[in-house]
PDB file of C-alpha atoms in Angstrom:
ATOM      1  CA  MET R   1      89.679  79.289 109.280  1.00  0.00           C
ATOM      2  CA  SER R   2      85.979  80.022 108.840  1.00  0.00           C
ATOM      3  CA  HIS R   3      83.533  77.165 108.375  1.00  0.00           C
ATOM      4  CA  ALA R   4      80.180  76.953 106.603  1.00  0.00           C
ATOM      5  CA  PHE R   5      78.691  75.534 109.808  1.00  0.00           C
ATOM      6  CA  THR R   6      79.775  76.445 113.330  1.00  0.00           C
ATOM      7  CA  LYS R   7      77.190  74.827 115.634  1.00  0.00           C
ATOM      8  CA  ILE R   8      76.991  71.091 115.056  1.00  0.00           C
ATOM      9  CA  GLY R   9      74.480  68.706 116.600  1.00  0.00           C
ATOM     10  CA  LEU R  10      75.208  64.982 116.929  1.00  0.00           C
ATOM     11  CA  ILE R  11      72.276  62.560 116.861  1.00  0.00           C
ATOM     12  CA  GLY R  12      72.681  58.818 117.116  1.00  0.00           C
ATOM     13  CA  LYS R  13      71.170  55.386 117.278  1.00  0.00           C
ATOM     14  CA  PRO R  14      70.606  54.740 121.009  1.00  0.00           C
ATOM     15  CA  ASN R  15      72.359  51.708 122.532  1.00  0.00           C
ATOM     16  CA  HIS R  16      74.208  50.859 119.320  1.00  0.00           C
ATOM     17  CA  GLN R  17      77.900  50.177 119.843  1.00  0.00           C
ATOM     18  CA  GLY R  18      78.973  51.009 116.292  1.00  0.00           C
ATOM     19  CA  ALA R  19      76.982  54.254 116.233  1.00  0.00           C
ATOM     20  CA  ASN R  20      78.399  55.261 119.633  1.00  0.00           C
ATOM     21  CA  HIS R  21      81.945  54.684 118.391  1.00  0.00           C
ATOM     22  CA  THR R  22      81.273  56.890 115.342  1.00  0.00           C
ATOM     23  CA  LEU R  23      79.659  59.608 117.465  1.00  0.00           C
ATOM     24  CA  VAL R  24      82.712  59.774 119.739  1.00  0.00           C
ATOM     25  CA  SER R  25      84.995  59.999 116.698  1.00  0.00           C
ATOM     26  CA  LEU R  26      82.837  62.760 115.220  1.00  0.00           C
ATOM     27  CA  TYR R  27      82.825  64.658 118.505  1.00  0.00           C
ATOM     28  CA  HIS R  28      86.621  64.697 118.761  1.00  0.00           C
ATOM     29  CA  PHE R  29      87.015  65.500 115.049  1.00  0.00           C
ATOM     30  CA  LEU R  30      84.665  68.489 115.269  1.00  0.00           C
ATOM     31  CA  THR R  31      85.884  69.884 118.598  1.00  0.00           C
ATOM     32  CA  ALA R  32      89.479  69.694 117.330  1.00  0.00           C
ATOM     33  CA  LYS R  33      88.391  72.111 114.581  1.00  0.00           C
ATOM     34  CA  GLY R  34      87.142  74.533 117.223  1.00  0.00           C
ATOM     35  CA  LEU R  35      83.471  74.013 116.414  1.00  0.00           C
ATOM     36  CA  ASP R  36      80.626  74.246 118.911  1.00  0.00           C
ATOM     37  CA  VAL R  37      79.310  70.670 119.288  1.00  0.00           C
ATOM     38  CA  PHE R  38      76.068  69.583 120.946  1.00  0.00           C
ATOM     39  CA  VAL R  39      75.019  65.989 121.671  1.00  0.00           C
ATOM     40  CA  GLU R  40      71.396  64.813 121.611  1.00  0.00           C
ATOM     41  CA  GLU R  41      70.339  63.732 125.084  1.00  0.00           C
ATOM     42  CA  ARG R  42      69.166  60.179 124.251  1.00  0.00           C
ATOM     43  CA  VAL R  43      72.683  59.079 123.282  1.00  0.00           C
ATOM     44  CA  ALA R  44      74.767  61.420 125.422  1.00  0.00           C
ATOM     45  CA  GLN R  45      74.735  59.211 128.530  1.00  0.00           C
ATOM     46  CA  SER R  46      76.237  56.211 126.741  1.00  0.00           C
ATOM     47  CA  LEU R  47      79.076  58.221 125.153  1.00  0.00           C
ATOM     48  CA  ALA R  48      80.857  59.279 128.367  1.00  0.00           C
ATOM     49  CA  LEU R  49      82.087  62.528 126.844  1.00  0.00           C
ATOM     50  CA  ALA R  50      83.338  64.872 129.533  1.00  0.00           C
ATOM     51  CA  ASP R  51      82.006  68.433 129.324  1.00  0.00           C
ATOM     52  CA  ALA R  52      79.747  67.593 126.350  1.00  0.00           C
ATOM     53  CA  LYS R  53      76.909  70.054 125.773  1.00  0.00           C
ATOM     54  CA  ILE R  54      73.644  68.114 125.858  1.00  0.00           C
ATOM     55  CA  LEU R  55      70.333  69.174 124.273  1.00  0.00           C
ATOM     56  CA  ASP R  56      67.063  67.476 123.439  1.00  0.00           C
ATOM     57  CA  LEU R  57      66.189  67.122 119.761  1.00  0.00           C
ATOM     58  CA  VAL R  58      63.959  70.195 119.600  1.00  0.00           C
ATOM     59  CA  ASP R  59      66.533  72.482 121.242  1.00  0.00           C
ATOM     60  CA  LEU R  60      69.227  70.988 119.055  1.00  0.00           C
ATOM     61  CA  GLY R  61      67.177  71.969 116.000  1.00  0.00           C
ATOM     62  CA  LYS R  62      66.740  75.492 117.361  1.00  0.00           C
ATOM     63  CA  THR R  63      70.428  75.916 118.207  1.00  0.00           C
ATOM     64  CA  CYS R  64      72.477  74.191 115.490  1.00  0.00           C
ATOM     65  CA  ASP R  65      73.047  75.033 111.854  1.00  0.00           C
ATOM     66  CA  LEU R  66      74.113  71.444 110.996  1.00  0.00           C
ATOM     67  CA  ALA R  67      72.817  68.193 112.471  1.00  0.00           C
ATOM     68  CA  ILE R  68      74.719  64.958 111.838  1.00  0.00           C
ATOM     69  CA  VAL R  69      72.612  61.811 112.221  1.00  0.00           C
ATOM     70  CA  VAL R  70      74.491  58.544 112.812  1.00  0.00           C
ATOM     71  CA  GLY R  71      72.461  55.409 112.150  1.00  0.00           C
ATOM     72  CA  GLY R  72      70.201  54.019 109.465  1.00  0.00           C
ATOM     73  CA  ASP R  73      67.423  55.600 107.459  1.00  0.00           C
ATOM     74  CA  GLY R  74      65.035  54.951 110.355  1.00  0.00           C
ATOM     75  CA  ASN R  75      67.085  57.164 112.648  1.00  0.00           C
ATOM     76  CA  MET R  76      67.276  59.800 109.941  1.00  0.00           C
ATOM     77  CA  LEU R  77      63.491  59.728 109.464  1.00  0.00           C
ATOM     78  CA  GLY R  78      62.824  60.110 113.171  1.00  0.00           C
ATOM     79  CA  ALA R  79      65.199  63.049 113.473  1.00  0.00           C
ATOM     80  CA  ALA R  80      64.069  64.635 110.209  1.00  0.00           C
ATOM     81  CA  ARG R  81      60.409  64.834 111.245  1.00  0.00           C
ATOM     82  CA  VAL R  82      61.506  67.108 114.100  1.00  0.00           C
ATOM     83  CA  LEU R  83      64.399  68.952 112.469  1.00  0.00           C
ATOM     84  CA  ALA R  84      62.488  69.875 109.298  1.00  0.00           C
ATOM     85  CA  ARG R  85      60.546  72.551 111.182  1.00  0.00           C
ATOM     86  CA  PHE R  86      63.839  74.383 111.835  1.00  0.00           C
ATOM     87  CA  ASP R  87      66.198  75.787 109.223  1.00  0.00           C
ATOM     88  CA  VAL R  88      68.951  73.308 110.054  1.00  0.00           C
ATOM     89  CA  ALA R  89      70.990  71.361 107.516  1.00  0.00           C
ATOM     90  CA  VAL R  90      71.023  67.581 108.038  1.00  0.00           C
ATOM     91  CA  LEU R  91      73.797  65.131 107.086  1.00  0.00           C
ATOM     92  CA  GLY R  92      73.739  61.366 107.598  1.00  0.00           C
ATOM     93  CA  VAL R  93      76.444  58.834 108.537  1.00  0.00           C
ATOM     94  CA  ASN R  94      75.319  55.312 107.659  1.00  0.00           C
ATOM     95  CA  ARG R  95      75.259  52.811 110.518  1.00  0.00           C
ATOM     96  CA  GLY R  96      72.219  50.964 109.171  1.00  0.00           C
ATOM     97  CA  ASN R  97      71.430  48.767 106.187  1.00  0.00           C
ATOM     98  CA  LEU R  98      70.487  50.357 102.843  1.00  0.00           C
ATOM     99  CA  GLY R  99      71.130  53.969 103.790  1.00  0.00           C
ATOM    100  CA  PHE R 100      69.358  55.933 101.049  1.00  0.00           C
ATOM    101  CA  LEU R 101      69.440  59.059 103.238  1.00  0.00           C
ATOM    102  CA  THR R 102      72.774  58.567 105.015  1.00  0.00           C
ATOM    103  CA  ASP R 103      75.727  59.424 102.782  1.00  0.00           C
ATOM    104  CA  LEU R 104      78.928  59.131 104.776  1.00  0.00           C
ATOM    105  CA  ALA R 105      80.675  55.855 105.540  1.00  0.00           C
ATOM    106  CA  PRO R 106      81.599  55.673 109.254  1.00  0.00           C
ATOM    107  CA  GLU R 107      85.158  54.516 108.481  1.00  0.00           C
ATOM    108  CA  PHE R 108      85.930  57.360 106.060  1.00  0.00           C
ATOM    109  CA  PHE R 109      83.915  60.383 107.175  1.00  0.00           C
ATOM    110  CA  GLU R 110      86.821  62.785 107.840  1.00  0.00           C
ATOM    111  CA  GLN R 111      87.560  64.111 104.341  1.00  0.00           C
ATOM    112  CA  PRO R 112      83.957  64.345 103.068  1.00  0.00           C
ATOM    113  CA  LEU R 113      82.888  66.017 106.303  1.00  0.00           C
ATOM    114  CA  ALA R 114      85.831  68.431 106.108  1.00  0.00           C
ATOM    115  CA  ASP R 115      84.673  69.335 102.590  1.00  0.00           C
ATOM    116  CA  VAL R 116      81.157  70.001 103.852  1.00  0.00           C
ATOM    117  CA  LEU R 117      82.464  72.174 106.694  1.00  0.00           C
ATOM    118  CA  ASP R 118      84.547  74.116 104.176  1.00  0.00           C
ATOM    119  CA  GLY R 119      81.373  74.919 102.208  1.00  0.00           C
ATOM    120  CA  ASN R 120      81.822  72.335  99.475  1.00  0.00           C
ATOM    121  CA  PHE R 121      78.536  70.436  99.515  1.00  0.00           C
ATOM    122  CA  VAL R 122      75.288  69.762  97.632  1.00  0.00           C
ATOM    123  CA  THR R 123      72.001  70.943  99.152  1.00  0.00           C
ATOM    124  CA  GLU R 124      68.631  69.287  98.597  1.00  0.00           C
ATOM    125  CA  LYS R 125      65.174  70.269  99.804  1.00  0.00           C
ATOM    126  CA  ARG R 126      63.035  67.203 100.542  1.00  0.00           C
ATOM    127  CA  ASN R 127      59.272  67.614 100.917  1.00  0.00           C
ATOM    128  CA  LEU R 128      57.475  66.084 103.863  1.00  0.00           C
ATOM    129  CA  LEU R 129      53.826  65.152 104.296  1.00  0.00           C
ATOM    130  CA  GLU R 130      51.431  66.662 106.810  1.00  0.00           C
ATOM    131  CA  ILE R 131      48.743  64.213 107.926  1.00  0.00           C
ATOM    132  CA  SER R 132      45.607  64.911 109.966  1.00  0.00           C
ATOM    133  CA  VAL R 133      42.712  62.679 111.022  1.00  0.00           C
ATOM    134  CA  HIS R 134      39.314  64.398 111.155  1.00  0.00           C
ATOM    135  CA  ARG R 135      36.272  63.070 113.030  1.00  0.00           C
ATOM    136  CA  HIS R 136      32.903  64.840 113.001  1.00  0.00           C
ATOM    137  CA  GLY R 137      34.525  67.981 111.627  1.00  0.00           C
ATOM    138  CA  SER R 138      37.351  68.303 114.167  1.00  0.00           C
ATOM    139  CA  ILE R 139      40.998  67.209 114.082  1.00  0.00           C
ATOM    140  CA  LYS R 140      41.595  64.186 116.319  1.00  0.00           C
ATOM    141  CA  SER R 141      45.322  63.715 115.618  1.00  0.00           C
ATOM    142  CA  SER R 142      48.070  64.845 113.266  1.00  0.00           C
ATOM    143  CA  ASN R 143      51.720  64.255 112.459  1.00  0.00           C
ATOM    144  CA  SER R 144      54.262  64.482 109.665  1.00  0.00           C
ATOM    145  CA  ALA R 145      56.135  61.984 107.487  1.00  0.00           C
ATOM    146  CA  VAL R 146      59.312  62.100 105.425  1.00  0.00           C
ATOM    147  CA  ASN R 147      58.688  58.899 103.447  1.00  0.00           C
ATOM    148  CA  GLU R 148      55.023  58.004 103.449  1.00  0.00           C
ATOM    149  CA  ALA R 149      51.636  57.877 105.139  1.00  0.00           C
ATOM    150  CA  VAL R 150      49.922  54.484 104.990  1.00  0.00           C
ATOM    151  CA  LEU R 151      46.242  53.813 105.621  1.00  0.00           C
ATOM    152  CA  HIS R 152      45.764  50.207 106.720  1.00  0.00           C
ATOM    153  CA  ALA R 153      43.967  47.922 109.163  1.00  0.00           C
ATOM    154  CA  ASP R 154      45.640  46.863 112.387  1.00  0.00           C
ATOM    155  CA  LYS R 155      45.262  43.248 111.224  1.00  0.00           C
ATOM    156  CA  VAL R 156      47.451  41.630 108.580  1.00  0.00           C
ATOM    157  CA  ALA R 157      45.800  41.112 105.164  1.00  0.00           C
ATOM    158  CA  HIS R 158      42.480  42.681 106.144  1.00  0.00           C
ATOM    159  CA  MET R 159      40.498  44.423 103.421  1.00  0.00           C
ATOM    160  CA  ILE R 160      39.204  47.945 104.059  1.00  0.00           C
ATOM    161  CA  GLU R 161      36.952  50.307 102.095  1.00  0.00           C
ATOM    162  CA  PHE R 162      37.556  53.994 101.468  1.00  0.00           C
ATOM    163  CA  GLU R 163      37.172  56.781  98.927  1.00  0.00           C
ATOM    164  CA  ALA R 164      39.989  58.969  97.637  1.00  0.00           C
ATOM    165  CA  TYR R 165      39.585  62.634  96.706  1.00  0.00           C
ATOM    166  CA  ILE R 166      42.180  65.020  95.288  1.00  0.00           C
ATOM    167  CA  ASN R 167      41.520  68.738  95.670  1.00  0.00           C
ATOM    168  CA  ASN R 168      37.893  67.901  96.562  1.00  0.00           C
ATOM    169  CA  GLU R 169      37.430  65.923  93.325  1.00  0.00           C
ATOM    170  CA  PHE R 170      36.395  62.280  93.634  1.00  0.00           C
ATOM    171  CA  VAL R 171      39.070  59.922  92.254  1.00  0.00           C
ATOM    172  CA  TYR R 172      37.948  56.391  93.173  1.00  0.00           C
ATOM    173  CA  SER R 173      36.511  54.117  95.794  1.00  0.00           C
ATOM    174  CA  GLN R 174      38.646  51.164  96.742  1.00  0.00           C
ATOM    175  CA  ARG R 175      38.505  47.844  98.516  1.00  0.00           C
ATOM    176  CA  SER R 176      42.068  46.892  99.359  1.00  0.00           C
ATOM    177  CA  ASP R 177      44.512  46.279 102.186  1.00  0.00           C
ATOM    178  CA  GLY R 178      45.180  50.008 102.248  1.00  0.00           C
ATOM    179  CA  LEU R 179      46.878  52.885 100.471  1.00  0.00           C
ATOM    180  CA  ILE R 180      50.414  54.303 100.510  1.00  0.00           C
ATOM    181  CA  VAL R 181      50.819  58.045  99.955  1.00  0.00           C
ATOM    182  CA  SER R 182      54.496  58.657  99.296  1.00  0.00           C
ATOM    183  CA  THR R 183      56.862  61.589  98.859  1.00  0.00           C
ATOM    184  CA  PRO R 184      59.655  61.379  96.273  1.00  0.00           C
ATOM    185  CA  THR R 185      62.000  60.530  99.164  1.00  0.00           C
ATOM    186  CA  GLY R 186      59.717  57.653 100.161  1.00  0.00           C
ATOM    187  CA  SER R 187      59.391  56.364  96.609  1.00  0.00           C
ATOM    188  CA  THR R 188      62.432  54.121  97.228  1.00  0.00           C
ATOM    189  CA  ALA R 189      60.979  52.794 100.497  1.00  0.00           C
ATOM    190  CA  TYR R 190      57.651  51.076 101.237  1.00  0.00           C
ATOM    191  CA  SER R 191      56.091  52.481  98.066  1.00  0.00           C
ATOM    192  CA  LEU R 192      58.761  50.783  95.934  1.00  0.00           C
ATOM    193  CA  SER R 193      58.017  47.433  97.585  1.00  0.00           C
ATOM    194  CA  GLY R 194      54.334  47.979  96.758  1.00  0.00           C
ATOM    195  CA  GLY R 195      55.051  48.465  93.051  1.00  0.00           C
ATOM    196  CA  GLY R 196      55.173  52.270  93.032  1.00  0.00           C
ATOM    197  CA  PRO R 197      57.398  54.334  90.718  1.00  0.00           C
ATOM    198  CA  ILE R 198      60.699  55.907  91.713  1.00  0.00           C
ATOM    199  CA  LEU R 199      60.364  59.693  91.846  1.00  0.00           C
ATOM    200  CA  THR R 200      63.517  61.776  91.764  1.00  0.00           C
ATOM    201  CA  PRO R 201      63.826  64.037  94.839  1.00  0.00           C
ATOM    202  CA  ASP R 202      63.606  67.260  92.834  1.00  0.00           C
ATOM    203  CA  LEU R 203      60.014  66.500  91.816  1.00  0.00           C
ATOM    204  CA  ASP R 204      57.232  68.382  93.581  1.00  0.00           C
ATOM    205  CA  ALA R 205      54.892  65.405  93.611  1.00  0.00           C
ATOM    206  CA  MET R 206      53.181  62.710  95.659  1.00  0.00           C
ATOM    207  CA  CYS R 207      52.349  59.148  94.692  1.00  0.00           C
ATOM    208  CA  LEU R 208      49.295  57.078  95.673  1.00  0.00           C
ATOM    209  CA  VAL R 209      50.023  53.342  95.673  1.00  0.00           C
ATOM    210  CA  PRO R 210      47.149  50.887  96.338  1.00  0.00           C
ATOM    211  CA  MET R 211      48.002  47.933  98.563  1.00  0.00           C
ATOM    212  CA  PHE R 212      46.697  44.663  97.097  1.00  0.00           C
ATOM    213  CA  PRO R 213      43.554  46.189  95.559  1.00  0.00           C
ATOM    214  CA  HIS R 214      40.611  43.956  94.639  1.00  0.00           C
ATOM    215  CA  THR R 215      40.669  45.078  91.037  1.00  0.00           C
ATOM    216  CA  LEU R 216      43.279  44.701  88.321  1.00  0.00           C
ATOM    217  CA  SER R 217      42.712  48.271  87.101  1.00  0.00           C
ATOM    218  CA  SER R 218      44.111  49.967  90.229  1.00  0.00           C
ATOM    219  CA  ARG R 219      47.500  51.454  89.515  1.00  0.00           C
ATOM    220  CA  PRO R 220      49.869  53.931  91.207  1.00  0.00           C
ATOM    221  CA  LEU R 221      48.913  57.549  90.628  1.00  0.00           C
ATOM    222  CA  VAL R 222      51.334  60.502  90.703  1.00  0.00           C
ATOM    223  CA  VAL R 223      49.836  63.900  91.565  1.00  0.00           C
ATOM    224  CA  ALA R 224      51.182  67.424  92.009  1.00  0.00           C
ATOM    225  CA  GLY R 225      52.965  68.139  95.257  1.00  0.00           C
ATOM    226  CA  ASN R 226      50.568  70.934  96.242  1.00  0.00           C
ATOM    227  CA  SER R 227      47.533  68.625  95.996  1.00  0.00           C
ATOM    228  CA  GLU R 228      45.283  67.990  98.967  1.00  0.00           C
ATOM    229  CA  ILE R 229      44.474  64.299  99.309  1.00  0.00           C
ATOM    230  CA  CYS R 230      41.433  63.251 101.314  1.00  0.00           C
ATOM    231  CA  LEU R 231      40.721  59.634 102.198  1.00  0.00           C
ATOM    232  CA  LYS R 232      37.177  59.039 103.443  1.00  0.00           C
ATOM    233  CA  VAL R 233      36.919  55.795 105.389  1.00  0.00           C
ATOM    234  CA  ALA R 234      33.658  53.903 104.850  1.00  0.00           C
ATOM    235  CA  GLU R 235      31.320  53.482 107.820  1.00  0.00           C
ATOM    236  CA  SER R 236      31.044  49.791 106.934  1.00  0.00           C
ATOM    237  CA  ASN R 237      34.631  48.969 107.955  1.00  0.00           C
ATOM    238  CA  ASP R 238      34.692  46.486 110.811  1.00  0.00           C
ATOM    239  CA  ALA R 239      38.394  46.697 111.639  1.00  0.00           C
ATOM    240  CA  GLN R 240      40.449  49.107 113.717  1.00  0.00           C
ATOM    241  CA  LEU R 241      42.254  51.307 111.180  1.00  0.00           C
ATOM    242  CA  GLN R 242      45.495  53.229 111.368  1.00  0.00           C
ATOM    243  CA  ILE R 243      47.582  55.794 109.565  1.00  0.00           C
ATOM    244  CA  SER R 244      51.287  54.954 109.842  1.00  0.00           C
ATOM    245  CA  CYS R 245      53.736  57.829 109.383  1.00  0.00           C
ATOM    246  CA  ASP R 246      57.129  56.486 108.272  1.00  0.00           C
ATOM    247  CA  SER R 247      56.207  53.240 110.103  1.00  0.00           C
ATOM    248  CA  HIS R 248      57.071  55.028 113.360  1.00  0.00           C
ATOM    249  CA  VAL R 249      54.084  57.158 114.364  1.00  0.00           C
ATOM    250  CA  ILE R 250      50.624  55.558 114.450  1.00  0.00           C
ATOM    251  CA  LEU R 251      47.419  57.624 114.244  1.00  0.00           C
ATOM    252  CA  ALA R 252      44.184  55.806 115.114  1.00  0.00           C
ATOM    253  CA  VAL R 253      41.401  55.925 112.507  1.00  0.00           C
ATOM    254  CA  MET R 254      37.730  55.038 113.026  1.00  0.00           C
ATOM    255  CA  PRO R 255      35.089  54.153 110.407  1.00  0.00           C
ATOM    256  CA  GLY R 256      33.711  57.392 108.989  1.00  0.00           C
ATOM    257  CA  ASP R 257      36.887  59.393 109.623  1.00  0.00           C
ATOM    258  CA  GLU R 258      38.503  61.569 106.980  1.00  0.00           C
ATOM    259  CA  ILE R 259      42.282  61.678 106.539  1.00  0.00           C
ATOM    260  CA  TYR R 260      43.828  64.753 104.932  1.00  0.00           C
ATOM    261  CA  ILE R 261      47.319  64.536 103.472  1.00  0.00           C
ATOM    262  CA  ARG R 262      49.153  67.533 102.044  1.00  0.00           C
ATOM    263  CA  LYS R 263      52.683  68.854 101.624  1.00  0.00           C
ATOM    264  CA  HIS R 264      54.256  70.012 104.872  1.00  0.00           C
ATOM    265  CA  PRO R 265      54.954  73.763 104.838  1.00  0.00           C
ATOM    266  CA  THR R 266      58.666  73.352 105.680  1.00  0.00           C
ATOM    267  CA  PRO R 267      60.929  70.941 103.753  1.00  0.00           C
ATOM    268  CA  LEU R 268      63.901  69.029 105.114  1.00  0.00           C
ATOM    269  CA  ARG R 269      67.267  70.544 104.130  1.00  0.00           C
ATOM    270  CA  LEU R 270      69.683  67.709 103.376  1.00  0.00           C
ATOM    271  CA  VAL R 271      73.343  68.323 102.638  1.00  0.00           C
ATOM    272  CA  HIS R 272      75.562  65.880 100.761  1.00  0.00           C
ATOM    273  CA  PRO R 273      79.335  65.765 100.298  1.00  0.00           C
ATOM    274  CA  PRO R 274      80.751  66.906  96.945  1.00  0.00           C
ATOM    275  CA  GLY R 275      80.262  64.480  94.085  1.00  0.00           C
ATOM    276  CA  TYR R 276      76.880  63.272  95.370  1.00  0.00           C
ATOM    277  CA  SER R 277      74.680  61.723  92.676  1.00  0.00           C
ATOM    278  CA  TYR R 278      71.158  60.421  93.294  1.00  0.00           C
ATOM    279  CA  PHE R 279      71.494  58.000  90.389  1.00  0.00           C
ATOM    280  CA  HIS R 280      74.736  56.653  91.813  1.00  0.00           C
ATOM    281  CA  VAL R 281      72.844  55.973  95.038  1.00  0.00           C
ATOM    282  CA  LEU R 282      70.139  54.103  93.105  1.00  0.00           C
ATOM    283  CA  ARG R 283      72.693  52.016  91.218  1.00  0.00           C
ATOM    284  CA  ASN R 284      74.525  51.188  94.410  1.00  0.00           C
ATOM    285  CA  LYS R 285      71.529  50.433  96.645  1.00  0.00           C
ATOM    286  CA  LEU R 286      69.302  48.703  94.076  1.00  0.00           C
ATOM    287  CA  GLY R 287      71.994  46.775  92.256  1.00  0.00           C
ATOM    288  CA  TRP R 288      71.469  48.378  88.854  1.00  0.00           C
ATOM    289  CA  GLY R 289      73.929  47.613  86.059  1.00  0.00           C
ATOM    290  CA  ALA R 290      77.115  49.608  85.513  1.00  0.00           C
ATOM    291  CA  LYS R 291      78.081  51.385  82.290  1.00  0.00           C
ATOM    292  CA  LEU R 292      78.685  49.084  79.326  1.00  0.00           C
ATOM    293  CA  TYR R 293      81.379  51.291  77.767  1.00  0.00           C
TER     294      TYR R 293
END
C-alpha cells in the first residue's frame, strides 16, 4: 500500500520518560508499515532502538517528508524554527501542557496517524518571523521565530524607550517594559497573556502588543504580514536589552541598535489529522463555552 509520506523523522523531548515511551511506540508502529524512519540524534541514545537510523535535526529536515515532534509546544517551536526552511510536513504528539501545536494524544495516535499516512489530513502554512539586529549599519545577529519576537530589558519590570516604524513610516515612540511582535500562531501564546488579540492562522498578519506601556492610549496593533517593522532603541536606555525569539533564542541589543522584523520567506507546513478544527482547539484549550443547543 502506498503512503502519502515514506520518510518519517522522529523528534522528541530529551530525557522525558513519557516522550521516550511514545517515540518507541511510534518507531515500531511506523517500521511495521514498512516506512523509512529516522530518529533525531538528541533523543536516539535514550531510546535504545537497535539499528535505528540517526540524523541531526538539519539532516532530518533535508531527508524526511514528514517530521513527528513528540513533546509540548516548546519542543515543536524549537524543531519548527529549523524544519521550516525545508519542505517537510510537521505533525505534533502532545507530551506537554496546553499543546496548541501538537494534535495527537500519545495514548491514541495510531488511527489518526494512519489516516495521515493514507493521505487524509489537513495542511496549514504557518508564517514565521525573521529578526535581525543592526548596529552602525551592519547586522550583528539574526534568528527566526514561530510565535513571537519580544524586545525587553534583561531586568524584570525595567522601562525602556524605543521608536516603532512600519515600512519606514513612523508609528510611535514608547516608554514601556517592551514590545511583543507576534505571528497568528503566537497570538495564543505570550501575546495573549499581554492582552493581544487572537489571530486565526490563515491570516497574513502580525500583531504589535505593548508590554505595560506608560500611557493608557497604547493598544495592540495588527499590521499586514508583508510589513517591515523596525524598532529603533533610544540611546538613552541604561539597561542591557534583548530580543527573545520564542523565549528560546536571545539576541543581545545595545542602545542605538535597530531591530528589523519581517515575515520569514519560508512558512512552516503543519499537517493535522482529519476533522481538525482551529476553533475546537481554542474551545478546548481556553475553556470556552460549548454550544447551547
